[in-house]
Tab-separated table of C-alpha atoms in Angstrom:
chain	number	residue	atom	x	y	z
A	16	MET	CA	14.855	18.885	-18.483
A	17	THR	CA	11.961	16.642	-19.328
A	18	PRO	CA	8.187	17.668	-18.831
A	19	ALA	CA	8.176	15.316	-15.724
A	20	ASP	CA	11.227	17.133	-14.353
A	21	LEU	CA	9.588	20.490	-14.872
A	22	SER	CA	6.329	19.342	-13.247
A	23	LEU	CA	8.391	18.383	-10.214
A	24	THR	CA	10.100	21.859	-10.455
A	25	VAL	CA	6.804	23.844	-10.527
A	26	ALA	CA	5.586	21.684	-7.509
A	27	HIS	CA	8.724	22.462	-5.611
A	28	ALA	CA	8.234	26.152	-6.370
A	29	VAL	CA	4.644	26.072	-4.994
A	30	ARG	CA	5.769	24.263	-1.808
A	31	ARG	CA	8.488	26.982	-1.331
A	32	ALA	CA	5.956	29.697	-1.793
A	33	VAL	CA	3.515	28.059	0.634
A	34	GLY	CA	6.417	27.526	3.200
A	35	ASP	CA	7.639	31.131	2.931
A	36	GLY	CA	4.004	32.376	3.555
A	37	ASP	CA	3.447	33.983	0.221
A	38	LEU	CA	0.801	31.554	-0.671
A	39	ALA	CA	-1.893	30.516	1.867
A	40	VAL	CA	-3.008	27.163	0.372
A	41	SER	CA	-4.157	24.358	2.622
A	42	GLU	CA	-4.101	21.608	-0.042
A	43	LEU	CA	-1.866	21.504	-3.126
A	44	PRO	CA	-3.410	20.322	-6.441
A	45	GLY	CA	-2.920	16.737	-7.188
A	46	ARG	CA	-1.300	17.401	-10.574
A	47	LEU	CA	0.441	20.407	-11.936
A	48	THR	CA	0.755	20.077	-15.657
A	49	VAL	CA	3.548	21.424	-17.944
A	50	GLU	CA	2.792	21.404	-21.664
A	51	ARG	CA	3.997	22.911	-24.867
A	52	PRO	CA	2.694	26.436	-25.424
A	53	ARG	CA	-0.078	26.928	-27.867
A	54	PRO	CA	0.853	28.287	-31.353
A	55	GLY	CA	2.139	31.900	-30.903
A	56	GLY	CA	3.016	31.300	-27.243
A	57	LEU	CA	6.267	32.035	-25.522
A	58	GLY	CA	9.110	29.820	-24.408
A	59	ASP	CA	9.634	25.916	-24.529
A	60	TRP	CA	6.920	24.956	-21.951
A	61	ALA	CA	3.873	26.323	-20.180
A	62	THR	CA	1.949	25.644	-16.985
A	63	ASN	CA	-1.389	26.809	-15.667
A	64	ALA	CA	-0.291	26.138	-12.118
A	65	ALA	CA	-1.100	29.824	-11.077
A	66	LEU	CA	-4.614	29.523	-12.285
A	67	GLN	CA	-5.144	26.240	-10.277
A	68	LEU	CA	-3.971	28.006	-7.085
A	69	ALA	CA	-5.778	31.209	-7.532
A	70	ARG	CA	-9.051	30.312	-5.865
A	71	PRO	CA	-7.623	28.285	-2.989
A	72	SER	CA	-5.164	31.053	-2.217
A	73	GLY	CA	-7.644	33.812	-2.627
A	74	LEU	CA	-5.269	35.777	-4.928
A	75	PRO	CA	-5.745	36.883	-8.620
A	76	PRO	CA	-4.005	34.353	-10.992
A	77	ARG	CA	-1.407	36.884	-12.254
A	78	GLU	CA	-0.333	37.616	-8.632
A	79	VAL	CA	0.110	33.901	-7.858
A	80	ALA	CA	2.053	33.583	-11.134
A	81	GLU	CA	4.397	36.379	-10.086
A	82	VAL	CA	4.988	34.585	-6.808
A	83	LEU	CA	5.929	31.492	-8.722
A	84	ARG	CA	7.819	33.203	-11.380
A	85	ARG	CA	10.388	34.570	-8.860
A	86	ARG	CA	11.117	31.163	-7.528
A	87	LEU	CA	11.310	29.469	-10.989
A	88	LEU	CA	13.871	32.114	-12.075
A	89	ASP	CA	16.216	30.577	-9.358
A	90	VAL	CA	16.066	27.128	-10.870
A	91	PRO	CA	19.300	25.983	-12.726
A	92	GLY	CA	18.302	25.332	-16.286
A	93	ILE	CA	15.457	27.782	-16.616
A	94	ALA	CA	16.645	30.949	-18.457
A	95	ARG	CA	13.339	32.970	-18.554
A	96	VAL	CA	9.885	32.827	-17.206
A	97	ASP	CA	7.045	34.915	-18.796
A	98	ILE	CA	3.513	35.461	-17.588
A	99	THR	CA	1.045	35.542	-20.337
A	100	GLY	CA	-2.802	35.635	-20.542
A	101	PRO	CA	-4.741	35.405	-17.330
A	102	GLY	CA	-1.733	33.820	-15.515
A	103	PHE	CA	0.113	31.210	-17.477
A	104	LEU	CA	3.722	30.730	-16.820
A	105	ASN	CA	5.857	30.289	-19.855
A	106	LEU	CA	9.245	28.709	-19.311
A	107	THR	CA	12.360	29.093	-21.471
A	108	LEU	CA	15.213	26.568	-20.823
A	109	ARG	CA	18.845	27.266	-21.145
A	110	PRO	CA	20.725	25.582	-23.981
A	111	ASP	CA	22.530	23.238	-21.569
A	112	ALA	CA	19.406	22.146	-20.029
A	113	ARG	CA	18.040	21.057	-23.445
A	114	ALA	CA	21.242	19.238	-24.257
A	115	GLY	CA	20.573	16.086	-22.143
A	116	ALA	CA	16.777	16.001	-22.643
A	117	GLY	CA	17.125	14.162	-25.952
A	118	ARG	CA	19.105	11.264	-24.519
A	119	LEU	CA	16.779	10.913	-21.505
A	120	LEU	CA	13.725	11.011	-23.814
A	121	VAL	CA	15.060	8.444	-26.245
A	122	GLU	CA	16.077	6.280	-23.349
A	123	ARG	CA	12.543	6.456	-21.840
A	124	VAL	CA	10.945	5.523	-25.191
A	125	ARG	CA	13.218	2.519	-25.624
A	126	ARG	CA	12.591	1.405	-22.005
A	127	GLU	CA	8.901	1.737	-22.132
A	128	GLY	CA	8.222	0.789	-25.675
A	129	MET	CA	4.734	1.117	-26.965
A	130	ARG	CA	3.491	1.996	-23.529
A	131	TYR	CA	5.452	5.282	-23.608
A	132	GLY	CA	3.098	7.958	-22.440
A	133	TYR	CA	0.909	5.589	-20.393
A	134	GLY	CA	0.265	6.706	-16.787
A	135	ASP	CA	-1.980	6.534	-13.794
A	136	ALA	CA	-3.362	10.154	-13.807
A	137	LEU	CA	-7.012	8.946	-14.305
A	138	ALA	CA	-6.643	5.965	-12.047
A	139	GLY	CA	-8.942	7.686	-9.357
A	140	LEU	CA	-11.905	8.125	-11.638
A	141	PRO	CA	-15.068	6.484	-10.281
A	142	GLU	CA	-15.993	3.393	-12.261
A	143	ASP	CA	-19.376	4.721	-13.335
A	144	ARG	CA	-17.656	7.687	-14.991
A	145	VAL	CA	-15.706	5.427	-17.343
A	146	HIS	CA	-18.460	2.679	-17.971
A	147	PHE	CA	-19.701	2.745	-21.492
A	148	ARG	CA	-22.770	1.186	-22.760
A	149	VAL	CA	-23.345	0.765	-26.500
A	150	ALA	CA	-26.899	0.348	-27.351
A	151	GLU	CA	-28.048	-2.476	-29.590
A	152	GLY	CA	-27.948	-1.420	-33.158
A	153	ALA	CA	-25.295	1.335	-32.566
A	154	GLY	CA	-23.503	2.204	-35.814
A	155	PRO	CA	-19.886	1.777	-36.718
A	156	ARG	CA	-18.869	5.397	-35.576
A	157	VAL	CA	-20.298	4.862	-32.063
A	158	ARG	CA	-18.374	1.548	-31.782
A	159	ALA	CA	-15.187	2.928	-33.088
A	160	LEU	CA	-15.280	5.979	-30.798
A	161	THR	CA	-16.224	3.950	-27.740
A	162	ALA	CA	-13.429	1.499	-28.303
A	163	ALA	CA	-10.857	4.199	-28.845
A	164	VAL	CA	-11.961	6.343	-25.873
A	165	ALA	CA	-11.921	3.282	-23.574
A	166	ALA	CA	-8.391	2.397	-24.733
A	167	LEU	CA	-7.101	5.953	-24.148
A	168	LEU	CA	-8.644	6.097	-20.726
A	169	ARG	CA	-7.043	2.727	-19.794
A	170	SER	CA	-3.764	3.969	-21.046
A	171	GLN	CA	-4.044	6.557	-18.136
A	172	GLY	CA	-4.974	4.136	-15.494
A	173	ALA	CA	-8.814	4.637	-15.665
A	174	PRO	CA	-10.854	1.420	-15.192
A	175	ALA	CA	-12.725	1.937	-18.450
A	176	ARG	CA	-14.944	-0.949	-19.755
A	177	VAL	CA	-17.519	-1.303	-22.499
A	178	ASP	CA	-20.841	-3.104	-22.432
A	179	GLU	CA	-22.251	-4.177	-25.678
A	180	GLY	CA	-25.964	-4.162	-26.336
A	181	GLY	CA	-26.840	-2.064	-23.198
A	182	GLY	CA	-29.748	0.262	-22.860
A	183	ASP	CA	-33.231	0.076	-24.509
A	184	GLY	CA	-32.259	1.758	-27.682
A	185	GLN	CA	-33.973	5.050	-26.652
A	186	ARG	CA	-32.062	8.324	-26.722
A	187	GLY	CA	-31.951	10.165	-23.632
A	188	GLY	CA	-30.862	7.604	-21.119
A	189	ALA	CA	-28.041	8.725	-18.768
A	190	GLY	CA	-24.880	7.920	-20.506
A	191	ASP	CA	-26.294	5.651	-23.261
A	192	LEU	CA	-24.123	6.094	-26.313
A	193	GLY	CA	-27.142	6.053	-28.343
A	194	HIS	CA	-28.914	4.189	-31.176
A	195	GLY	CA	-27.150	4.623	-34.546
A	196	ASP	CA	-24.497	7.158	-34.597
A	197	GLY	CA	-25.552	9.536	-31.927
A	198	PRO	CA	-23.161	9.298	-28.897
A	199	ARG	CA	-23.650	11.925	-26.185
A	200	LEU	CA	-20.591	14.174	-25.841
A	201	ALA	CA	-19.313	16.321	-22.999
A	202	SER	CA	-18.822	20.126	-23.468
A	203	PRO	CA	-15.292	21.259	-23.469
A	204	SER	CA	-13.853	22.802	-20.165
A	205	PRO	CA	-11.299	25.481	-20.527
A	206	GLY	CA	-8.002	25.790	-18.948
A	207	SER	CA	-5.118	24.062	-20.564
A	208	PRO	CA	-1.879	26.168	-20.963
A	209	GLY	CA	-2.377	28.777	-23.564
A	210	THR	CA	-6.197	28.839	-23.153
A	211	HIS	CA	-8.238	30.878	-20.749
A	212	GLY	CA	-9.938	29.450	-17.629
A	213	GLY	CA	-9.137	26.932	-14.868
A	214	SER	CA	-7.581	23.521	-14.908
A	215	PRO	CA	-9.163	20.819	-17.154
A	216	SER	CA	-11.615	18.557	-15.765
A	217	THR	CA	-11.214	14.870	-16.072
A	218	HIS	CA	-14.297	14.739	-18.511
A	219	GLY	CA	-13.909	17.940	-20.352
A	220	GLY	CA	-11.394	19.175	-22.987
A	221	SER	CA	-9.733	22.125	-24.502
A	222	PRO	CA	-11.668	24.622	-26.563
A	223	GLY	CA	-12.787	23.139	-29.883
A	224	THR	CA	-12.423	19.522	-28.930
A	225	HIS	CA	-15.255	17.115	-27.967
A	226	GLY	CA	-15.242	13.354	-26.924
A	227	ALA	CA	-17.707	10.444	-26.255
A	228	ARG	CA	-19.178	10.893	-22.809
A	229	PRO	CA	-19.183	7.769	-20.631
A	230	ARG	CA	-22.055	6.835	-18.354
A	231	ALA	CA	-22.538	9.341	-15.526
A	232	SER	CA	-24.683	8.829	-12.530
A	233	ARG	CA	-27.983	10.854	-12.358
A	234	GLY	CA	-27.259	14.274	-11.105
A	235	ALA	CA	-23.867	14.597	-12.674
A	236	HIS	CA	-23.172	17.615	-14.674
A	237	PRO	CA	-24.598	16.608	-18.168
A	238	GLY	CA	-22.516	19.005	-20.394
A	239	VAL	CA	-23.820	19.902	-23.885
A	240	ARG	CA	-25.720	17.254	-25.567
A	241	LEU	CA	-24.273	16.739	-29.108
A	242	HIS	CA	-24.314	13.981	-31.686
A	243	ALA	CA	-21.517	12.597	-33.881
A	244	ARG	CA	-22.287	12.849	-37.530
A	245	PRO	CA	-23.038	9.422	-39.046
A	246	PRO	CA	-21.186	8.162	-41.913
A	247	HIS	CA	-22.439	9.402	-45.270
A	248	TYR	CA	-21.432	6.187	-47.232
A	249	ASP	CA	-21.127	2.586	-46.563
A	250	LEU	CA	-17.786	1.709	-44.970
A	251	ALA	CA	-18.252	-1.894	-44.882
A	252	ALA	CA	-16.040	-2.665	-47.921
A	253	LEU	CA	-13.092	-0.583	-46.776
A	254	PRO	CA	-9.951	-2.060	-45.351
A	255	SER	CA	-10.084	-2.087	-41.556
A	256	ASP	CA	-7.260	0.569	-41.141
A	257	VAL	CA	-8.941	2.943	-43.603
A	258	ARG	CA	-12.337	2.575	-41.993
A	259	GLN	CA	-10.872	3.186	-38.389
A	260	TRP	CA	-8.921	6.309	-39.668
A	261	ALA	CA	-11.960	7.684	-41.539
A	262	LEU	CA	-14.061	7.344	-38.381
A	263	LEU	CA	-11.672	8.557	-35.834
A	264	ARG	CA	-9.504	11.185	-37.433
A	265	PRO	CA	-12.287	13.851	-37.568
A	266	ALA	CA	-13.825	15.159	-34.309
A	267	PRO	CA	-17.098	13.357	-33.616
A	268	HIS	CA	-19.214	16.410	-34.677
A	269	ASP	CA	-17.299	16.612	-37.996
A	270	ARG	CA	-18.053	14.653	-41.080
A	271	VAL	CA	-16.489	11.110	-41.599
A	272	LEU	CA	-13.456	11.348	-43.916
A	273	ASP	CA	-13.996	10.613	-47.618
A	274	ALA	CA	-12.457	7.170	-48.512
A	275	ALA	CA	-10.975	7.942	-51.836
A	276	PRO	CA	-7.963	10.023	-50.491
A	277	LEU	CA	-7.319	7.360	-47.867
A	278	LEU	CA	-7.002	4.656	-50.438
A	279	ARG	CA	-4.204	6.463	-52.400
A	280	GLN	CA	-0.717	5.775	-51.136
A	281	THR	CA	0.497	9.242	-51.045
A	282	GLU	CA	1.621	11.612	-48.239
A	283	SER	CA	-0.465	14.434	-49.777
A	284	GLY	CA	-3.874	14.590	-48.125
A	285	ASN	CA	-3.644	11.096	-46.706
A	286	GLY	CA	-2.712	11.271	-42.959
A	287	LEU	CA	-3.205	7.504	-42.563
A	288	PHE	CA	-0.539	6.632	-45.218
A	289	THR	CA	1.809	9.370	-43.910
A	290	VAL	CA	1.667	7.759	-40.403
A	291	GLN	CA	1.893	4.170	-41.454
A	292	TYR	CA	4.635	5.032	-44.044
A	293	ALA	CA	6.757	6.888	-41.386
A	294	HIS	CA	6.549	3.792	-39.176
A	295	ALA	CA	7.547	1.591	-42.084
A	296	ARG	CA	10.436	3.881	-42.853
A	297	SER	CA	11.674	3.768	-39.219
A	298	ALA	CA	11.688	-0.062	-39.537
A	299	ALA	CA	13.637	0.159	-42.870
A	300	LEU	CA	16.190	2.464	-41.379
A	301	LEU	CA	16.803	-0.046	-38.576
A	302	ARG	CA	17.275	-2.825	-41.204
A	303	ASN	CA	19.486	-0.819	-43.437
A	304	ALA	CA	21.707	0.196	-40.371
A	305	ALA	CA	22.095	-3.507	-39.498
A	306	ASP	CA	23.278	-4.232	-43.032
A	307	LEU	CA	25.924	-1.486	-42.597
A	308	GLY	CA	26.995	-2.925	-39.235
A	309	PHE	CA	25.866	-0.402	-36.665
A	310	SER	CA	22.947	-0.102	-34.231
A	311	ALA	CA	21.116	2.562	-32.353
A	312	ALA	CA	22.728	4.386	-29.372
A	313	TYR	CA	21.721	7.846	-28.427
A	314	GLU	CA	24.652	10.083	-27.228
A	315	ASP	CA	24.436	13.819	-26.498
A	316	GLY	CA	26.130	15.879	-28.985
A	317	PRO	CA	25.832	18.657	-31.696
A	318	HIS	CA	23.221	16.515	-33.575
A	319	ASP	CA	20.742	17.583	-30.860
A	320	ALA	CA	20.851	20.987	-32.497
A	321	HIS	CA	19.885	19.705	-35.897
A	322	PRO	CA	16.536	21.537	-36.756
A	323	GLY	CA	14.926	18.188	-37.763
A	324	ALA	CA	16.092	16.353	-34.647
A	325	ALA	CA	14.805	19.237	-32.477
A	326	GLU	CA	11.376	19.214	-34.159
A	327	LEU	CA	11.172	15.346	-33.698
A	328	LEU	CA	12.356	15.355	-30.144
A	329	ALA	CA	9.596	18.013	-29.390
A	330	ALA	CA	6.881	15.881	-30.992
A	331	LEU	CA	8.085	12.837	-29.069
A	332	GLY	CA	8.194	14.876	-25.834
A	333	ASP	CA	4.637	16.008	-26.274
A	334	HIS	CA	3.248	12.428	-26.669
A	335	PRO	CA	2.456	11.740	-22.929
A	336	ALA	CA	0.580	14.924	-22.577
A	337	VAL	CA	-1.305	14.374	-25.815
A	338	LEU	CA	-2.419	10.867	-24.599
A	339	LEU	CA	-3.580	12.284	-21.267
A	340	ALA	CA	-5.487	15.101	-22.932
A	341	ALA	CA	-6.979	12.780	-25.409
A	342	ALA	CA	-8.055	10.483	-22.700
A	343	ARG	CA	-9.551	13.472	-20.508
A	344	GLN	CA	-11.333	15.005	-23.431
A	345	HIS	CA	-12.531	11.609	-24.933
A	346	ALA	CA	-10.876	12.773	-28.184
A	347	PRO	CA	-9.213	10.087	-30.374
A	348	ASP	CA	-8.947	12.662	-33.126
A	349	ARG	CA	-6.533	14.556	-30.941
A	350	LEU	CA	-4.207	11.529	-30.831
A	351	ALA	CA	-4.567	10.942	-34.733
A	352	ARG	CA	-3.498	14.626	-35.366
A	353	HIS	CA	-0.540	14.237	-33.020
A	354	LEU	CA	0.529	11.073	-34.988
A	355	GLU	CA	0.414	13.146	-38.218
A	356	VAL	CA	2.634	15.816	-36.570
A	357	LEU	CA	5.066	13.261	-35.335
A	358	ALA	CA	5.256	11.393	-38.735
A	359	ASP	CA	5.909	14.727	-40.625
A	360	ALA	CA	8.708	15.586	-38.261
A	361	PHE	CA	10.169	12.116	-38.624
A	362	LEU	CA	9.900	12.104	-42.422
A	363	GLY	CA	11.679	15.470	-42.522
A	364	PHE	CA	14.466	14.041	-40.374
A	365	GLN	CA	14.904	10.618	-41.763
A	366	HIS	CA	17.240	11.532	-44.599
A	367	THR	CA	19.959	12.385	-42.020
A	368	VAL	CA	20.003	8.960	-40.311
A	369	LEU	CA	22.201	6.772	-42.631
A	370	PRO	CA	25.738	7.615	-43.708
A	371	LEU	CA	26.085	8.753	-47.313
A	372	GLY	CA	28.465	7.522	-49.924
A	373	ASP	CA	31.708	6.438	-48.335
A	374	GLU	CA	30.821	7.960	-45.053
A	375	LYS	CA	31.576	5.793	-41.989
A	376	PRO	CA	28.894	5.303	-39.332
A	377	SER	CA	29.511	7.805	-36.409
A	378	ALA	CA	28.191	8.561	-33.070
A	379	ALA	CA	25.812	10.986	-34.740
A	380	HIS	CA	24.473	8.320	-36.955
A	381	ARG	CA	23.908	6.042	-34.066
A	382	SER	CA	22.125	8.531	-32.217
A	383	ARG	CA	19.911	9.625	-35.148
A	384	LEU	CA	19.038	5.923	-35.571
A	385	ALA	CA	17.989	5.780	-31.994
A	386	LEU	CA	15.708	8.789	-32.404
A	387	ALA	CA	14.291	7.182	-35.561
A	388	GLU	CA	13.728	3.953	-33.636
A	389	ALA	CA	11.888	5.974	-30.825
A	390	ALA	CA	9.728	7.635	-33.403
A	391	GLY	CA	8.629	4.247	-34.872
A	392	THR	CA	7.911	3.012	-31.434
A	393	VAL	CA	5.610	5.862	-30.432
A	394	LEU	CA	3.991	5.769	-33.886
A	395	ALA	CA	3.138	2.108	-33.351
A	396	GLY	CA	1.786	2.724	-29.868
A	397	GLY	CA	-0.441	5.406	-31.010
A	398	LEU	CA	-1.725	3.494	-33.947
A	399	SER	CA	-2.434	0.520	-31.625
A	400	LEU	CA	-4.653	2.735	-29.406
A	401	LEU	CA	-6.694	3.715	-32.475
A	402	GLY	CA	-7.100	0.237	-33.626
A	403	VAL	CA	-4.921	0.742	-36.673
A	404	SER	CA	-2.032	-1.525	-37.761
A	405	ALA	CA	1.581	-0.312	-38.043
A	406	PRO	CA	3.154	-2.124	-40.964
A	407	THR	CA	6.904	-2.363	-41.135
A	408	ARG	CA	6.951	-2.561	-44.864
A	409	LEU	CA	4.846	-0.678	-47.411
């Protein structure tokens, strides 16, 4: 069962509860999200559907969660449903439900390519909420943040656009990204699974994340006014990939990354090299497999249970939710951190892909190669959104 399957399953459980008269809700939420539980959480997936339905139903969130829990336990493929916190539903899948998920996921990545994770969840945002103006003289961090945030928003269907040289250079105009390195940022909105609160807004975020705030009309909720920390050194002489990563990998309120570690080709302490190296290794595995006379073709089998494969599949499965959250929260740093997680998972798995010694290529090798190819595709797509290249050789 994929996250999309589970979202539909949760929506069906809600409709059944409404139809049975257990929930009095006149209008269902437009989107019921299913995400990975936060560290320390239970199960394979979590949803805040009960929190979204609590107010319109007039019931406490945990009571709504119990109504949905009874119906979700009847679903084939779901082994266990736990209620945590104020009313989050944590879903544990049966082993047989996980088995086919790898093939479906890899097939989807191969079908969608670098656009895997793109969607239309933010297509309905008003244009003035995703119209950025960069003041004349804006610094490099403002420009990098604006371009990345706009790219993320467009990946989720929002009509984001950027105007250069807008505004009068004065701080305080509604939605101006500021003069120098002082973009206005929106305060986070609680409510993603594993946190407390309601559903996330389209311009907020999860606790501890911030993002560049687009132009809003007068009278819109202004959020907390913060400023990104400007670079503490001259970035002009840095290679473009290093410059982009140094500016976008930290949250806007954090200090820009120091350049020296990013210029060393090592996986230790250099997230940029780790991600680019992982992509290059994926490309190398495909070349080496071609030399050995076999190609990628994912098949269900015991290789799904390999710890490295399971971790990599989980990271790949999280990618669409990360893209949507990064777009909603205006947080390119969230995507950068996810790419590091994905790269680490791939690099821990890559050694299982090719046959060893006199071993002949098997269905397991073809499946692992397909998974490696999918990882490279997703890494390339994520780097592209950040304005960073994805080399095939390093």
